[in-house]
């Protein structure tokens, strides 16, 4: 199916999802997924702003290439395939078909969303420096007391994720505070907890096995050396409005 063919049915969804065949929650979910497609009609693997070797020795070029070009690309491919199937199910008013696709859409959509943010979180080791003043430092100090305590708490939570998942630093728009959190599998932070994602740590084994084998603590402790704190602070400022 071409990109153009996805866009047209997506626009038709506004009519189809009002069909009496679909309950309101199923209709809303389907319309949201279809409308998420970018202007070109399909989601695409984002380019990185740095070379695969830029994060060495913390993350090897081999890991980066596998993680980005293989794992992330698979989420993108499967997300687009699921959206095509969703479009067909919506057009047919197939409630069972729509519901059966929710798991694949959440998993692959979350995988694409999480990894896109993850790449933006990272930078060369020499460029990673936590700010000595500003919005991010103020938020960290207010919630955790200092950077070291935040790093310790977020690291412990990320290391403690059972199976596969993510450790997160997120912003709570209700309290105006940042919080550490975790999500299983590829569950997106905001959809799962309501927190706006600021910093994500991928603790799926494919993110670190080549370099650290199954010793997740070593990977989590090292990754703070390549965090792009400027990007994290920009997300925080945007979230604060």
CSV table of C-alpha atoms in Angstrom, one decimal:
chain,number,residue,atom,x,y,z
A,1,UNK,CA,0.0,0.0,0.0
A,2,UNK,CA,1.4,3.4,-0.9
A,3,UNK,CA,1.8,6.3,1.4
A,4,UNK,CA,-1.0,8.1,-0.4
A,5,UNK,CA,-3.3,5.2,0.2
A,6,UNK,CA,-2.8,5.4,3.9
A,7,UNK,CA,-3.5,9.1,4.1
A,8,UNK,CA,-6.9,8.9,2.3
A,9,UNK,CA,-8.4,6.2,4.4
A,10,UNK,CA,-7.1,8.0,7.5
A,11,UNK,CA,-9.1,11.0,6.5
A,12,UNK,CA,-12.1,8.8,5.8
A,13,UNK,CA,-11.8,7.5,9.4
A,14,UNK,CA,-13.6,10.6,10.8
A,15,UNK,CA,-16.7,9.3,8.9
A,16,UNK,CA,-16.2,5.6,9.4
A,17,UNK,CA,-15.6,5.8,13.2
A,18,UNK,CA,-19.0,7.4,13.7
A,19,UNK,CA,-20.6,4.2,12.4
A,20,UNK,CA,-23.0,2.6,14.9
A,21,UNK,CA,-20.9,-0.6,14.5
A,22,UNK,CA,-18.2,0.9,16.6
A,23,UNK,CA,-18.5,1.9,20.3
A,24,UNK,CA,-17.1,5.3,21.2
A,25,UNK,CA,-13.9,4.1,22.9
A,26,UNK,CA,-12.9,1.8,20.0
A,27,UNK,CA,-13.7,4.6,17.5
A,28,UNK,CA,-11.7,7.2,19.4
A,29,UNK,CA,-8.7,4.9,19.7
A,30,UNK,CA,-8.7,3.9,16.0
A,31,UNK,CA,-9.1,7.6,14.9
A,32,UNK,CA,-6.2,8.6,17.1
A,33,UNK,CA,-3.9,6.0,15.7
A,34,UNK,CA,-4.8,6.8,12.1
A,35,UNK,CA,-4.4,10.5,12.6
A,36,UNK,CA,-0.9,10.0,14.1
A,37,UNK,CA,0.5,9.1,10.7
A,38,UNK,CA,2.9,11.9,9.5
A,39,UNK,CA,2.2,14.0,6.4
A,40,UNK,CA,4.0,11.5,4.2
A,41,UNK,CA,1.6,8.8,5.2
A,42,UNK,CA,4.1,6.5,6.9
A,43,UNK,CA,6.3,6.6,9.9
A,44,UNK,CA,10.0,6.6,9.1
A,45,UNK,CA,13.2,5.7,11.0
A,46,UNK,CA,14.7,9.0,12.1
A,47,UNK,CA,18.3,9.9,11.2
A,48,UNK,CA,20.7,10.3,14.1
A,49,UNK,CA,22.5,13.6,14.7
A,50,UNK,CA,25.7,11.8,15.4
A,51,UNK,CA,27.7,8.8,14.1
A,52,UNK,CA,27.2,5.3,15.4
A,53,UNK,CA,30.7,5.5,17.0
A,54,UNK,CA,30.1,8.8,18.7
A,55,UNK,CA,29.0,7.3,22.0
A,56,UNK,CA,32.0,5.0,22.5
A,57,UNK,CA,33.2,3.6,24.8
A,58,UNK,CA,29.9,3.8,26.7
A,59,UNK,CA,27.9,2.4,23.8
A,60,UNK,CA,29.7,0.8,20.9
A,61,UNK,CA,29.2,1.5,17.3
A,62,UNK,CA,28.1,-2.1,16.8
A,63,UNK,CA,25.4,-1.7,19.5
A,64,UNK,CA,24.2,1.6,18.0
A,65,UNK,CA,24.0,0.2,14.5
A,66,UNK,CA,22.0,-2.9,15.6
A,67,UNK,CA,19.8,-0.9,17.9
A,68,UNK,CA,19.0,1.9,15.5
A,69,UNK,CA,19.0,0.2,12.0
A,70,UNK,CA,17.6,-3.2,13.1
A,71,UNK,CA,15.5,-3.0,16.3
A,72,UNK,CA,14.1,0.5,15.9
A,73,UNK,CA,13.5,0.0,12.2
A,74,UNK,CA,11.5,-3.2,13.0
A,75,UNK,CA,9.2,-1.1,15.3
A,76,UNK,CA,8.7,1.4,12.5
A,77,UNK,CA,8.0,-1.3,9.9
A,78,UNK,CA,5.5,-3.2,12.1
A,79,UNK,CA,3.8,0.1,13.1
A,80,UNK,CA,3.1,1.0,9.5
A,81,UNK,CA,1.9,-2.5,8.8
A,82,UNK,CA,-0.5,-2.4,11.7
A,83,UNK,CA,-1.8,1.0,10.7
A,84,UNK,CA,-2.6,-0.3,7.2
A,85,UNK,CA,-4.5,-3.2,8.8
A,86,UNK,CA,-6.3,-0.8,11.2
A,87,UNK,CA,-7.4,1.4,8.3
A,88,UNK,CA,-8.9,-1.6,6.5
A,89,UNK,CA,-10.7,-2.7,9.7
A,90,UNK,CA,-12.1,0.8,10.4
A,91,UNK,CA,-13.3,1.1,6.8
A,92,UNK,CA,-15.1,-2.3,7.2
A,93,UNK,CA,-16.5,-1.4,10.6
A,94,UNK,CA,-14.7,-4.6,11.9
A,95,UNK,CA,-14.7,-4.0,15.7
A,96,UNK,CA,-13.0,-7.4,16.4
A,97,UNK,CA,-10.3,-6.6,13.9
A,98,UNK,CA,-9.7,-3.1,15.4
A,99,UNK,CA,-9.5,-4.5,19.0
A,100,UNK,CA,-7.1,-7.3,17.9
A,101,UNK,CA,-4.7,-4.7,16.6
A,102,UNK,CA,-4.4,-2.6,19.8
A,103,UNK,CA,-1.6,-4.7,21.3
A,104,UNK,CA,0.6,-4.4,18.1
A,105,UNK,CA,-0.1,-0.7,17.8
A,106,UNK,CA,0.7,0.0,21.4
A,107,UNK,CA,3.9,-2.1,21.3
A,108,UNK,CA,5.3,-0.9,18.0
A,109,UNK,CA,4.0,2.7,18.3
A,110,UNK,CA,5.5,2.9,21.8
A,111,UNK,CA,8.8,1.4,20.5
A,112,UNK,CA,9.0,4.0,17.8
A,113,UNK,CA,8.1,6.8,20.1
A,114,UNK,CA,10.4,5.7,22.9
A,115,UNK,CA,13.4,5.1,20.7
A,116,UNK,CA,13.0,8.4,18.8
A,117,UNK,CA,13.3,10.2,22.1
A,118,UNK,CA,16.1,7.9,23.3
A,119,UNK,CA,18.4,8.9,20.4
A,120,UNK,CA,17.8,12.6,21.1
A,121,UNK,CA,18.7,11.9,24.8
A,122,UNK,CA,22.3,10.9,23.8
A,123,UNK,CA,25.4,12.8,22.9
A,124,UNK,CA,29.2,12.3,22.8
A,125,UNK,CA,30.7,11.8,26.2
A,126,UNK,CA,32.6,15.1,26.0
A,127,UNK,CA,29.3,17.0,25.4
A,128,UNK,CA,27.4,15.6,28.3
A,129,UNK,CA,27.3,18.0,31.2
A,130,UNK,CA,24.5,18.6,33.7
A,131,UNK,CA,23.8,22.3,34.0
A,132,UNK,CA,25.0,24.2,37.0
A,133,UNK,CA,21.9,26.5,36.9
A,134,UNK,CA,18.6,26.8,35.1
A,135,UNK,CA,15.3,25.0,34.9
A,136,UNK,CA,16.5,21.5,35.0
A,137,UNK,CA,18.9,21.9,38.0
A,138,UNK,CA,16.1,23.7,39.9
A,139,UNK,CA,13.6,20.9,39.2
A,140,UNK,CA,16.1,18.2,40.1
A,141,UNK,CA,17.1,20.0,43.3
A,142,UNK,CA,13.4,20.6,44.3
A,143,UNK,CA,12.4,17.0,43.8
A,144,UNK,CA,15.6,15.0,44.7
A,145,UNK,CA,17.8,17.4,46.6
A,146,UNK,CA,20.7,17.2,44.1
A,147,UNK,CA,21.9,15.5,40.9
A,148,UNK,CA,23.6,12.6,42.6
A,149,UNK,CA,20.5,11.6,44.4
A,150,UNK,CA,18.4,11.8,41.2
A,151,UNK,CA,21.0,9.7,39.4
A,152,UNK,CA,21.0,7.1,42.2
A,153,UNK,CA,17.2,6.9,42.4
A,154,UNK,CA,16.6,6.7,38.6
A,155,UNK,CA,19.5,4.2,38.2
A,156,UNK,CA,18.0,1.9,40.9
A,157,UNK,CA,14.6,2.0,39.4
A,158,UNK,CA,15.9,1.4,35.9
A,159,UNK,CA,18.1,-1.5,37.0
A,160,UNK,CA,15.1,-3.0,38.9
A,161,UNK,CA,12.8,-3.2,35.9
A,162,UNK,CA,11.7,-6.8,35.6
A,163,UNK,CA,12.3,-8.3,32.2
A,164,UNK,CA,12.3,-5.5,29.5
A,165,UNK,CA,11.3,-1.9,29.8
A,166,UNK,CA,12.4,1.7,30.4
A,167,UNK,CA,13.5,3.9,33.2
A,168,UNK,CA,12.2,7.5,32.9
A,169,UNK,CA,12.6,11.0,34.2
A,170,UNK,CA,9.3,12.7,33.6
A,171,UNK,CA,7.4,15.9,34.3
A,172,UNK,CA,4.1,16.0,36.2
A,173,UNK,CA,2.0,18.8,34.8
A,174,UNK,CA,-0.3,18.6,37.8
A,175,UNK,CA,2.3,19.1,40.5
A,176,UNK,CA,4.9,20.9,38.5
A,177,UNK,CA,7.6,18.4,39.7
A,178,UNK,CA,9.8,15.9,37.9
A,179,UNK,CA,9.5,12.3,38.9
A,180,UNK,CA,11.4,9.0,38.3
A,181,UNK,CA,9.3,6.2,36.9
A,182,UNK,CA,9.5,2.9,34.9
A,183,UNK,CA,7.4,1.4,32.2
A,184,UNK,CA,7.3,-2.2,31.1
A,185,UNK,CA,8.1,-3.3,27.5
A,186,UNK,CA,7.5,-0.4,25.1
A,187,UNK,CA,4.7,1.2,27.0
A,188,UNK,CA,4.9,5.0,26.4
A,189,UNK,CA,5.5,7.0,29.6
A,190,UNK,CA,2.8,9.7,29.1
A,191,UNK,CA,0.1,7.3,28.0
A,192,UNK,CA,0.9,5.0,30.9
A,193,UNK,CA,1.6,7.4,33.8
A,194,UNK,CA,0.6,10.9,32.6
A,195,UNK,CA,4.2,12.1,33.0
A,196,UNK,CA,5.7,14.1,30.1
A,197,UNK,CA,8.9,12.2,29.1
A,198,UNK,CA,12.2,14.1,29.7
A,199,UNK,CA,14.8,11.3,29.8
A,200,UNK,CA,14.4,7.7,28.9
A,201,UNK,CA,16.8,4.8,29.6
A,202,UNK,CA,16.2,1.7,27.5
A,203,UNK,CA,16.8,-1.4,29.6
A,204,UNK,CA,15.9,-4.0,27.0
A,205,UNK,CA,18.9,-6.3,26.7
A,206,UNK,CA,19.3,-5.4,23.0
A,207,UNK,CA,20.4,-1.9,24.2
A,208,UNK,CA,23.4,-3.2,26.0
A,209,UNK,CA,24.1,-6.9,25.6
A,210,UNK,CA,26.9,-6.5,23.1
A,211,UNK,CA,28.9,-4.2,25.4
A,212,UNK,CA,27.8,-5.3,28.9
A,213,UNK,CA,26.4,-8.8,28.4
A,214,UNK,CA,23.7,-9.2,31.0
A,215,UNK,CA,25.1,-6.8,33.5
A,216,UNK,CA,22.5,-4.2,33.4
A,217,UNK,CA,23.8,-2.1,36.3
A,218,UNK,CA,27.1,-1.4,34.5
A,219,UNK,CA,25.2,-0.1,31.5
A,220,UNK,CA,22.8,2.0,33.4
A,221,UNK,CA,25.6,3.6,35.5
A,222,UNK,CA,27.6,4.3,32.4
A,223,UNK,CA,24.9,5.8,30.3
A,224,UNK,CA,24.7,9.0,32.4
A,225,UNK,CA,28.1,9.9,30.8
A,226,UNK,CA,26.4,10.3,27.4
A,227,UNK,CA,23.1,12.0,28.3
A,228,UNK,CA,22.3,15.1,26.3
A,229,UNK,CA,21.2,17.2,29.2
A,230,UNK,CA,20.5,20.2,26.9
A,231,UNK,CA,17.8,18.2,25.2
A,232,UNK,CA,16.4,17.0,28.5
A,233,UNK,CA,16.2,20.6,29.7
A,234,UNK,CA,14.5,21.8,26.5
A,235,UNK,CA,11.8,19.2,27.0
A,236,UNK,CA,11.3,20.3,30.6
A,237,UNK,CA,11.0,24.0,29.6
A,238,UNK,CA,8.5,23.0,26.9
A,239,UNK,CA,6.5,20.9,29.3
A,240,UNK,CA,6.4,23.7,31.8
A,241,UNK,CA,4.9,26.0,29.2
